[in-house]
XYZ file of C-alpha atoms in Angstrom:
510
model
C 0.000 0.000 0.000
C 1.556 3.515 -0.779
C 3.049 5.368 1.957
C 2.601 2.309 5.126
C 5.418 1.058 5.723
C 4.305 -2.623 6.519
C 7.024 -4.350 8.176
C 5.902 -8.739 8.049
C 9.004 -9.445 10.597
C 8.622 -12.913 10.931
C 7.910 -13.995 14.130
C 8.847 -9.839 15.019
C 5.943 -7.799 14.130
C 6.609 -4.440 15.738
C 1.451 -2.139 20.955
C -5.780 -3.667 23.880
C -6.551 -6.874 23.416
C -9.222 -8.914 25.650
C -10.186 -12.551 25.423
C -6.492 -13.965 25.886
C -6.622 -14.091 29.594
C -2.934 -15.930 30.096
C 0.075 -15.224 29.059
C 1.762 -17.825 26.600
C 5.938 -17.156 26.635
C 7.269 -16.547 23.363
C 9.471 -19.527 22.257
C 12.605 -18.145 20.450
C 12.908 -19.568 16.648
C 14.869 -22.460 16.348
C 15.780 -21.671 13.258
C 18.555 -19.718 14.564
C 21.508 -21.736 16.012
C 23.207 -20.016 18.683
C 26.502 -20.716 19.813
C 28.757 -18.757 22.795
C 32.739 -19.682 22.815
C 34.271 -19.818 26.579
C 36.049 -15.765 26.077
C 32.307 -14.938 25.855
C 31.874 -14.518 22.445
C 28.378 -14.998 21.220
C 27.233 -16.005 17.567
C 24.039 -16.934 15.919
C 23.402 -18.221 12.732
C 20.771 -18.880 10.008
C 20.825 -21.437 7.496
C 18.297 -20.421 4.230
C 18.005 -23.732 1.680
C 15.302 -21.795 0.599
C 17.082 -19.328 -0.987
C 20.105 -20.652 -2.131
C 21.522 -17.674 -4.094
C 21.217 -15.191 -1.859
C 24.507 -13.821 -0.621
C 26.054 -14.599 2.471
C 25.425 -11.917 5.142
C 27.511 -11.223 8.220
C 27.455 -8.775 11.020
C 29.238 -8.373 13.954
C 27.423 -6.179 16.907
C 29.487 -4.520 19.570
C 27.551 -3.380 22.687
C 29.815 0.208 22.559
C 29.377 3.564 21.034
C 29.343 7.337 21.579
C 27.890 7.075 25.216
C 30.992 5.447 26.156
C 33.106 8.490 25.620
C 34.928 10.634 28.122
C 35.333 14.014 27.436
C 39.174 13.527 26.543
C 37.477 10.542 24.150
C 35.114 12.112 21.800
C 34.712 11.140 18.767
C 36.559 7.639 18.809
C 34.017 5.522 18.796
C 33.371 6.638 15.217
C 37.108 6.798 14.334
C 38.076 3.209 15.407
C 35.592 1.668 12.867
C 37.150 4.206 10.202
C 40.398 2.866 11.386
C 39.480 -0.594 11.105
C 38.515 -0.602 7.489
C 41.933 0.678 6.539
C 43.988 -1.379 8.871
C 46.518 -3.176 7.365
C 48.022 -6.213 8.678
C 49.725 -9.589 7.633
C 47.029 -11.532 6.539
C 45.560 -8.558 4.828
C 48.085 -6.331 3.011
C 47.128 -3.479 0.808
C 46.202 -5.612 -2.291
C 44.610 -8.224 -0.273
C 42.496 -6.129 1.185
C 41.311 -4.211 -1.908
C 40.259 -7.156 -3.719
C 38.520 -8.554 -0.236
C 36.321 -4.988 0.054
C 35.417 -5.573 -4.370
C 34.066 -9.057 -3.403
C 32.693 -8.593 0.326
C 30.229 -5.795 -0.800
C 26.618 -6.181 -2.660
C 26.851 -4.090 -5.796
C 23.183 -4.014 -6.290
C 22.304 -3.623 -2.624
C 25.677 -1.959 -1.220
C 25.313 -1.162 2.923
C 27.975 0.923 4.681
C 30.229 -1.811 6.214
C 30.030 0.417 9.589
C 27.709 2.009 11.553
C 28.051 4.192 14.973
C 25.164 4.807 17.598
C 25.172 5.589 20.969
C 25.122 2.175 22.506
C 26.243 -0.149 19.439
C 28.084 -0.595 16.580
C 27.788 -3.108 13.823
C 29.878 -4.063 11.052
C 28.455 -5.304 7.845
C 29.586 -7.781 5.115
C 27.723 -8.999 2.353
C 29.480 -12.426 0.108
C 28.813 -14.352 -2.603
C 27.497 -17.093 -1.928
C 29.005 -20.615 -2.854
C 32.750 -19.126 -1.731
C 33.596 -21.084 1.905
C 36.883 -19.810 1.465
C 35.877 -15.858 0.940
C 33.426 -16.482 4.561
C 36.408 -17.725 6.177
C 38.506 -14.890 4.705
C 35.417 -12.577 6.179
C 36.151 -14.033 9.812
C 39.583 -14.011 9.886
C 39.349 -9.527 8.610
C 36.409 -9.291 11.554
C 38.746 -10.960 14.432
C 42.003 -8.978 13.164
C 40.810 -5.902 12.072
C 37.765 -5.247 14.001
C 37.479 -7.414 16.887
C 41.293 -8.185 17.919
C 43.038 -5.855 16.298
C 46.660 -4.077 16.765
C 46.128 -0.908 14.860
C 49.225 1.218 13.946
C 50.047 4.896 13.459
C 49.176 4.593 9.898
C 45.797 3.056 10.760
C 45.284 6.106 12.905
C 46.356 8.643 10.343
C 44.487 6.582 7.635
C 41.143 6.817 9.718
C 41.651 10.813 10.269
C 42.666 11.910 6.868
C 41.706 9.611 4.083
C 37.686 11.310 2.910
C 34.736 9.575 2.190
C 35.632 6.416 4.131
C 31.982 4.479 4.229
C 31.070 5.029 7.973
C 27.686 5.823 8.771
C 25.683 6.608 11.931
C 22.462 6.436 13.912
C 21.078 8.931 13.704
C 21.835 9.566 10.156
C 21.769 13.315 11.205
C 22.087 14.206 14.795
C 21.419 17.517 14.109
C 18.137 17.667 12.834
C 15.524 19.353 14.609
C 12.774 16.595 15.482
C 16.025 14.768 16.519
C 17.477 17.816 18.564
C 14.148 17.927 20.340
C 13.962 14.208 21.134
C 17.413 14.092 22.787
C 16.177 16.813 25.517
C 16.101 15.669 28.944
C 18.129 12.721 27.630
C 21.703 11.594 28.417
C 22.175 10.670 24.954
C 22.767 14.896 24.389
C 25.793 15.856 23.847
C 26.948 12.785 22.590
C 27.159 12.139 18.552
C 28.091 9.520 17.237
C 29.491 10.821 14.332
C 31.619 13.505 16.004
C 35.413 13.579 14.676
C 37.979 13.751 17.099
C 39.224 17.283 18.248
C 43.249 18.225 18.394
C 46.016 15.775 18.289
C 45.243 12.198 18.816
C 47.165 10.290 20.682
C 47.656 6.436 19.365
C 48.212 4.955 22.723
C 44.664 6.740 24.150
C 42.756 4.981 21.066
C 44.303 1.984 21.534
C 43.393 1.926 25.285
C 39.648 3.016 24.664
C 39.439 -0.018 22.279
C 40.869 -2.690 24.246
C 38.373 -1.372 27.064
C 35.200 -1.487 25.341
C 35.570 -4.010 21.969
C 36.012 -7.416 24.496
C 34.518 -10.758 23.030
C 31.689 -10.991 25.921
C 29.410 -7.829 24.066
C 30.071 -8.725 20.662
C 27.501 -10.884 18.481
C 28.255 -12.347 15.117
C 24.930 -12.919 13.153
C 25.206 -15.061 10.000
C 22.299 -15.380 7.511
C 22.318 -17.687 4.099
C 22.995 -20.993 2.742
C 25.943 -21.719 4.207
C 27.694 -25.296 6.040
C 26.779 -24.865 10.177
C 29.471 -27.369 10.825
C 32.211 -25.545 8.929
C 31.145 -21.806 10.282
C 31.016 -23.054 13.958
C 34.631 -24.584 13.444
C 35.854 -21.305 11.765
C 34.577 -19.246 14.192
C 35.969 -20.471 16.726
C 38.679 -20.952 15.195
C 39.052 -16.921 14.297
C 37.732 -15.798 17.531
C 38.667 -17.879 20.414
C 41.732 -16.231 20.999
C 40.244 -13.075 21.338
C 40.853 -11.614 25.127
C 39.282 -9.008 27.737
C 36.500 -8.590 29.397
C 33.774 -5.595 30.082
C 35.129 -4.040 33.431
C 32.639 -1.580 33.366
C 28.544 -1.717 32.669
C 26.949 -1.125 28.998
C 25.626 2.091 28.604
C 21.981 1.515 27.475
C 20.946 4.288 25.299
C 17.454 6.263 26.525
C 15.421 8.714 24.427
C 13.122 11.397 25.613
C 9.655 11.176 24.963
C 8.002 12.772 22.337
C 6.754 16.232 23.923
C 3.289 17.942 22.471
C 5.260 21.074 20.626
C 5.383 22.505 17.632
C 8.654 22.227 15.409
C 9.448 24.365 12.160
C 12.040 22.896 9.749
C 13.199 24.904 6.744
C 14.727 23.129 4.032
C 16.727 24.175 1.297
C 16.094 21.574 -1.892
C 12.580 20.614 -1.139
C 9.777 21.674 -2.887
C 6.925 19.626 -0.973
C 5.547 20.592 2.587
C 5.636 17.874 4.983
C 3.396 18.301 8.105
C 4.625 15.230 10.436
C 2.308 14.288 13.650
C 4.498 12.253 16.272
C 3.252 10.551 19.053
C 4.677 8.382 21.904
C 3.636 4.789 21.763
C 3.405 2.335 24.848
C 6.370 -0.302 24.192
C 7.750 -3.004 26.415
C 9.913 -5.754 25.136
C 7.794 -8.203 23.542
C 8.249 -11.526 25.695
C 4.392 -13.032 25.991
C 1.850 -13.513 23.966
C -0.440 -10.622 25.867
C 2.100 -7.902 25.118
C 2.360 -8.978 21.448
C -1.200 -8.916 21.280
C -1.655 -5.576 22.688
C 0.732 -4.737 20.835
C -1.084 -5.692 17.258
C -4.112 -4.424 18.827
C -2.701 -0.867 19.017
C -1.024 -1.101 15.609
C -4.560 -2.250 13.701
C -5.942 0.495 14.912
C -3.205 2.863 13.693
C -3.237 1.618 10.036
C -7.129 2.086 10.457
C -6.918 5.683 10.867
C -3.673 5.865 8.107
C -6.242 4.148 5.629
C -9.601 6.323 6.296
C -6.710 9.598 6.147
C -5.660 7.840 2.818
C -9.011 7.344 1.580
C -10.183 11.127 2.768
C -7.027 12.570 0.838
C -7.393 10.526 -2.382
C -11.196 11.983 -2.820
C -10.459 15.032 -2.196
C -7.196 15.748 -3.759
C -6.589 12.941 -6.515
C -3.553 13.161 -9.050
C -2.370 16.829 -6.842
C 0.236 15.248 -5.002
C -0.807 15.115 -1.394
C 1.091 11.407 -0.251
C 0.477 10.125 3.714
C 2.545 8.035 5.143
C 2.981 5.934 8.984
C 6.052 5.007 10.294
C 6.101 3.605 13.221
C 9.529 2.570 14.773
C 10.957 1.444 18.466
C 14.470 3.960 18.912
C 16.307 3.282 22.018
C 13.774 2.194 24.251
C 11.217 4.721 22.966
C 8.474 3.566 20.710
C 6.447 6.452 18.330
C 4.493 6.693 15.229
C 4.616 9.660 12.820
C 1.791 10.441 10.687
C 3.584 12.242 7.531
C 1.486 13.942 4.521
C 3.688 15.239 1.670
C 1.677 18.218 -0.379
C 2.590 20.721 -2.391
C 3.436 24.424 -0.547
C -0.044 25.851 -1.704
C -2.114 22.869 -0.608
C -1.088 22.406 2.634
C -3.448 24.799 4.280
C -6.366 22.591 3.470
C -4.576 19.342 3.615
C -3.980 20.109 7.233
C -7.647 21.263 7.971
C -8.824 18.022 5.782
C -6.591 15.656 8.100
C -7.669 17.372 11.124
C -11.622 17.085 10.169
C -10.762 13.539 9.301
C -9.070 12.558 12.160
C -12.108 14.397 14.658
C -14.410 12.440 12.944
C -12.630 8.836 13.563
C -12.481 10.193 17.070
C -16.204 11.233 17.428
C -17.709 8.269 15.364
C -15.181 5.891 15.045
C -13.783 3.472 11.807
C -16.153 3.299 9.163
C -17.199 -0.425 9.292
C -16.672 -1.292 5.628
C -12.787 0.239 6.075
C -13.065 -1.962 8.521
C -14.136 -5.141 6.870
C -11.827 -5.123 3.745
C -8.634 -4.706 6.143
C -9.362 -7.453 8.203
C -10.263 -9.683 4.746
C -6.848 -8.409 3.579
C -5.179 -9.608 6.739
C -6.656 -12.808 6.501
C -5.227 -13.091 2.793
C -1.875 -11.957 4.353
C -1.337 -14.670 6.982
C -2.614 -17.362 4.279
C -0.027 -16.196 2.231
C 2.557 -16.225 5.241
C 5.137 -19.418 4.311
C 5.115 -18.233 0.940
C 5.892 -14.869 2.139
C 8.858 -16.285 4.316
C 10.270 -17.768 1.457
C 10.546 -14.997 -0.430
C 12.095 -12.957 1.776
C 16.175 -12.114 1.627
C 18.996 -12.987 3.687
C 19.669 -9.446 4.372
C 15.875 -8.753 5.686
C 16.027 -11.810 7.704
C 19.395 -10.641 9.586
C 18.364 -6.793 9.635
C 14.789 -8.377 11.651
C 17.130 -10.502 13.691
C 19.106 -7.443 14.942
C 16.331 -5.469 15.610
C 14.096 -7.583 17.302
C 17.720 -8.546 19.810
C 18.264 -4.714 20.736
C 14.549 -3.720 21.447
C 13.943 -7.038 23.651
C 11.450 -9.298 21.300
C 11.259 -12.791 21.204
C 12.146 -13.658 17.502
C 9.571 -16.691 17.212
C 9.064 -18.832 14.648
C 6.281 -18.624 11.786
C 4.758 -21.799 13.059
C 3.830 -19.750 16.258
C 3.310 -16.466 14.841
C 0.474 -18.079 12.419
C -1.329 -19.430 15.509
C -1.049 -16.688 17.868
C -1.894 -13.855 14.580
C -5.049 -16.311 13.832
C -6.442 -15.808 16.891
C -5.792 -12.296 17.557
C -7.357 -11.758 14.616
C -10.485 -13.865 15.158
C -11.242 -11.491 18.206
C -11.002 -8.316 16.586
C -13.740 -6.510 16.120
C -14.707 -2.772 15.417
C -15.461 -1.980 18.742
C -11.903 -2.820 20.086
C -10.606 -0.680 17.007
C -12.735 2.295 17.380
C -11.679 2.366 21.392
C -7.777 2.373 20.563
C -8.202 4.643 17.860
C -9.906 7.226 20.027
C -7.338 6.162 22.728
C -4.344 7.696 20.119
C -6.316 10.274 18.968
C -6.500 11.829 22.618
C -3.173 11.775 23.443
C -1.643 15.296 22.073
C 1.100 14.989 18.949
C 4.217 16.927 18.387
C 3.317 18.991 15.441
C 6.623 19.423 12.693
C 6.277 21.204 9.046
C 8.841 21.064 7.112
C 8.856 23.537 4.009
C 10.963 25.095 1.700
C 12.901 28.103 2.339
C 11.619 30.213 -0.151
C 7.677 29.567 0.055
C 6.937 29.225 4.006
C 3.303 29.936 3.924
C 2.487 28.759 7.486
C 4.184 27.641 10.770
C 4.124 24.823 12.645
C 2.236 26.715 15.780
C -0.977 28.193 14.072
C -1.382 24.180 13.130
C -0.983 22.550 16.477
C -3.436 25.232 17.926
C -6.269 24.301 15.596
C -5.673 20.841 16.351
C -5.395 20.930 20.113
C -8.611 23.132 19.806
C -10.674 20.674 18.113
C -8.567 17.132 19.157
C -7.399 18.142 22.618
C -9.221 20.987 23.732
C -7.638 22.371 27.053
C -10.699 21.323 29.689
C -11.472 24.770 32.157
C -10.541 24.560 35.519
C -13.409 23.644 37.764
C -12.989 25.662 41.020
C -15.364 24.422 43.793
C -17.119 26.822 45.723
C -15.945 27.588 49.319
C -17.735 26.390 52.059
C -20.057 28.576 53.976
C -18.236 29.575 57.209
C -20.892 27.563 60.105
C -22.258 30.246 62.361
C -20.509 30.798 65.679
C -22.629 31.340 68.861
C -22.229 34.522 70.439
C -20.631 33.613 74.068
C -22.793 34.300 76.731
C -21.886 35.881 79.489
C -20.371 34.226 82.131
C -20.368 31.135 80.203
C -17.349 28.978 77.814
C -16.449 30.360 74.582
C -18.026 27.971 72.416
C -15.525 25.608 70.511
C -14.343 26.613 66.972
C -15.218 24.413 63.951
C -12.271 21.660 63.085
C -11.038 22.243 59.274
C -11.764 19.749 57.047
C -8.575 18.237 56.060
C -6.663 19.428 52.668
C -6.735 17.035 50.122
C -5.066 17.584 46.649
């Protein structure tokens, strides 16, 4: 469907259900063969017959970024992986190392071999497949370049100087705006992950950061496609067993903000569409039991309900002029939130905005409309008939990007088996009631409001927006001030006689 993002993460689908009154644990696929060498050193792997040429994919997580910077540190957890890309050594001189980057990258598909966040950093390689002697050649560059490595002065000048080396970080761009806005009140601020080293940099310091935070016992090689589980277990511990340290200090777990109600104006230079974004925090926990997945789908039906009757609103009223929703709905660093985004051109979005508001006040007032209702849940129905085939069809490097992300926000990676069963009987207890009540339950929490135009036609701000929707979605309630009590009447004394006592107060309550 355009602009929903629908992510099918098998036995992961990224939050009310009633009717499932115990909790069922969720039993991790055994699919994936898990294996943990005695330094600590944990790896997982995936065998695909079913897709046979698919290329080989590898990555190797390390529990360590930005947040584990000192202030004398900054910026090296971004320059070691620059480093490591360069690093020459014996088994991989200059030549060798070349031709290993021309073969170990997917031409049609090609992923930065590095990325920095705050807490992690993973390393990426992508074979051909049939080549057991290019995966072992893989292993043996991850253990003595990245995981074990003995990096020189020229490694060091090599990951200052040489430009364009293929690093990338989460965020892509720390310093946009929405981003900027998330991080307050967070102690990921003031730490980027992509921030270069300032003044002279000392070898011996980056040495002794890496040795303190890349030790086997946080790092996790995942391994996705048709590949010998015999022969990879042997080589891997073959590559990595040597490896030595251990974590003397905690992993820094990386914590975002929640979304505040605001409003947020970006102003962008080579656009020439208006987006107006609403953002809104989403309950998360790690998905563990049944009941939280099912809550969880609960919440996220009722989403794409309101996405479609927006997307069926728009397309009536402003077919073939360029108005495109979208929903994208995402777990960050222990935060979960959905943004509603509708692209438009600069002189539409006045009434786009007043069209999604009116549209979004009526799902609130009276609900779904049943027949939206009816075709999505036939169309879900279709989906999870068509699930094995589905599974099939799906690439080594989507099965190993759901892997990772399921393993750093806490979910259960079941198996399709038991994700058929338990999404068969969530959805033969949905109805429109249960839709219509989490629907209104998003629609009364208040969004952060962001526009993003271009620089030269800003027609409207972000503010005037969010007022007319918290008028008419979350209108401020008045104060309700209770009257004071009438003072009891107090008996004159009489004379000669006891004062009469005084009234006790009623005790405050808040």
């Amino acid at each position: 469907m355009q602009g929903l993002k629908v992510r099918y993460i098998i036995g992961v689908v990224l939050l009310s259900v009633t009717g499932f009154a115990s909790a069922e644990p969720l039993q991790p696929d055994p699919a994936w063969q898990q294996g943990k060498l005695e330094n600590g050193f944990n790896w997982q792997l995936l065998q695909t017959p079913q897709r046979p040429n698919d290329r080989i994919q590898l990555r190797l997580a390390i529990k360590t970024g930005s947040l584990s910077e000192k202030a004398s540190e900054k910026g090296y957890s971004y320059l070691i992986p620059r480093m490591a890309l360069f690093h020459q050594s014996e088994a991989f001189p200059a030549a060798t190392l070349q031709n290993f980057w021309r073969q170990a990258t997917d031409p049609d598909m090609p992923l930065p071999p590095a990325v920095v966040s705050y807490d992690y950093t993973i390393y990426s390689l992508s074979l051909p497949n049939n080549r057991p002697d290019l995966v072992k050649q893989a292993l043996s560059w991850l253990a003595t370049s990245v995981a074990g490595a003995q990096y020189t002065e020229n490694s060091l000048q090599s990951g200052l100087t040489v430009p364009n080396i293929p690093v990338a970080t989460l965020p892509v761009n720390a310093n946009d705006p929405v981003w900027r806005a998330r991080l307050n009140g967070s102690a990921m601020l003031g730490y980027d992950p992509g921030q270069k080293p300032n003044g002279k940099v000392d070898l011996a310091s980056v040495n002794s950061f890496y040795q303190k935070w890349y030790t086997p016992d946080v790092m996790t090689l995942y391994v996705a496609g048709h590949v010998d589980s015999r022969m990879l277990s042997d080589s891997i511990t073959q590559a990595f067993s040597s490896l030595e340290g251990k974590r003397s200090e905690p992993v820094s777990v990386a914590v975002l903000s929640s979304v505040k109600p605001q409003a947020i104006d970006i102003l962008q230079d080579k656009s020439t569409q208006d987006t107006l974004s609403l953002i809104w925090d989403i309950d998360w926990l790690p998905i563990k039991d049944s009941n939280v997945l099912l809550r969880y789908w609960g919440s996220d039906l009722a989403r794409e309900a309101i996405y479609r009757s927006l997307q069926k609103s728009f397309k009536q009223k402003f077919a073939e002029e360029g108005v495109t929703p979208g929903l994208d709905c995402r777990v960050q660093y222990q935060k979960a939130s959905c943004t509603l985004a509708i692209s438009a051109p600069p002189e539409k979005m006045a009434a786009v905005a007043d069209v999604a508001l009116n549209e979004l006040a009526a799902i609130k007032q009276n609900g779904i409309d049943p027949e939206l209702f009816n075709d999505m849940m036939k169309e879900k129905q279709v989906q999870l008939s068509q699930l094995f085939a589905a599974y099939a069809r799906t690439s080594t490097d989507v099965l190993i990007s759901q892997r990772l992300i399921s393993q750093q926000n806490g979910v259960v990676d079941i198996a399709p088996e038991q994700y058929q069963l338990l999404r068969q009987a969530f959805l033969g207890t949905q109805n429109l009631e249960q839709v219509n009540m989490e629907a209104r339950r998003l629609l009364s929490q208040e969004a952060a409001i962001v526009l993003a135009q271009p620089k030269e036609k800003q027609t409207m701000d972000a503010e005037q927006i969010r007022q007319k929707f918290t008028q008419v979605l979350w209108p401020k309630l008045p104060a309700v001030v209770e009257p004071a009590p009438e003072s009891p009447a107090v008996a004159e004394p009489q004379e000669g006689g006891p004062a009469p006592a005084l009234p006790i107060p009623a005790p405050l309550t808040r």
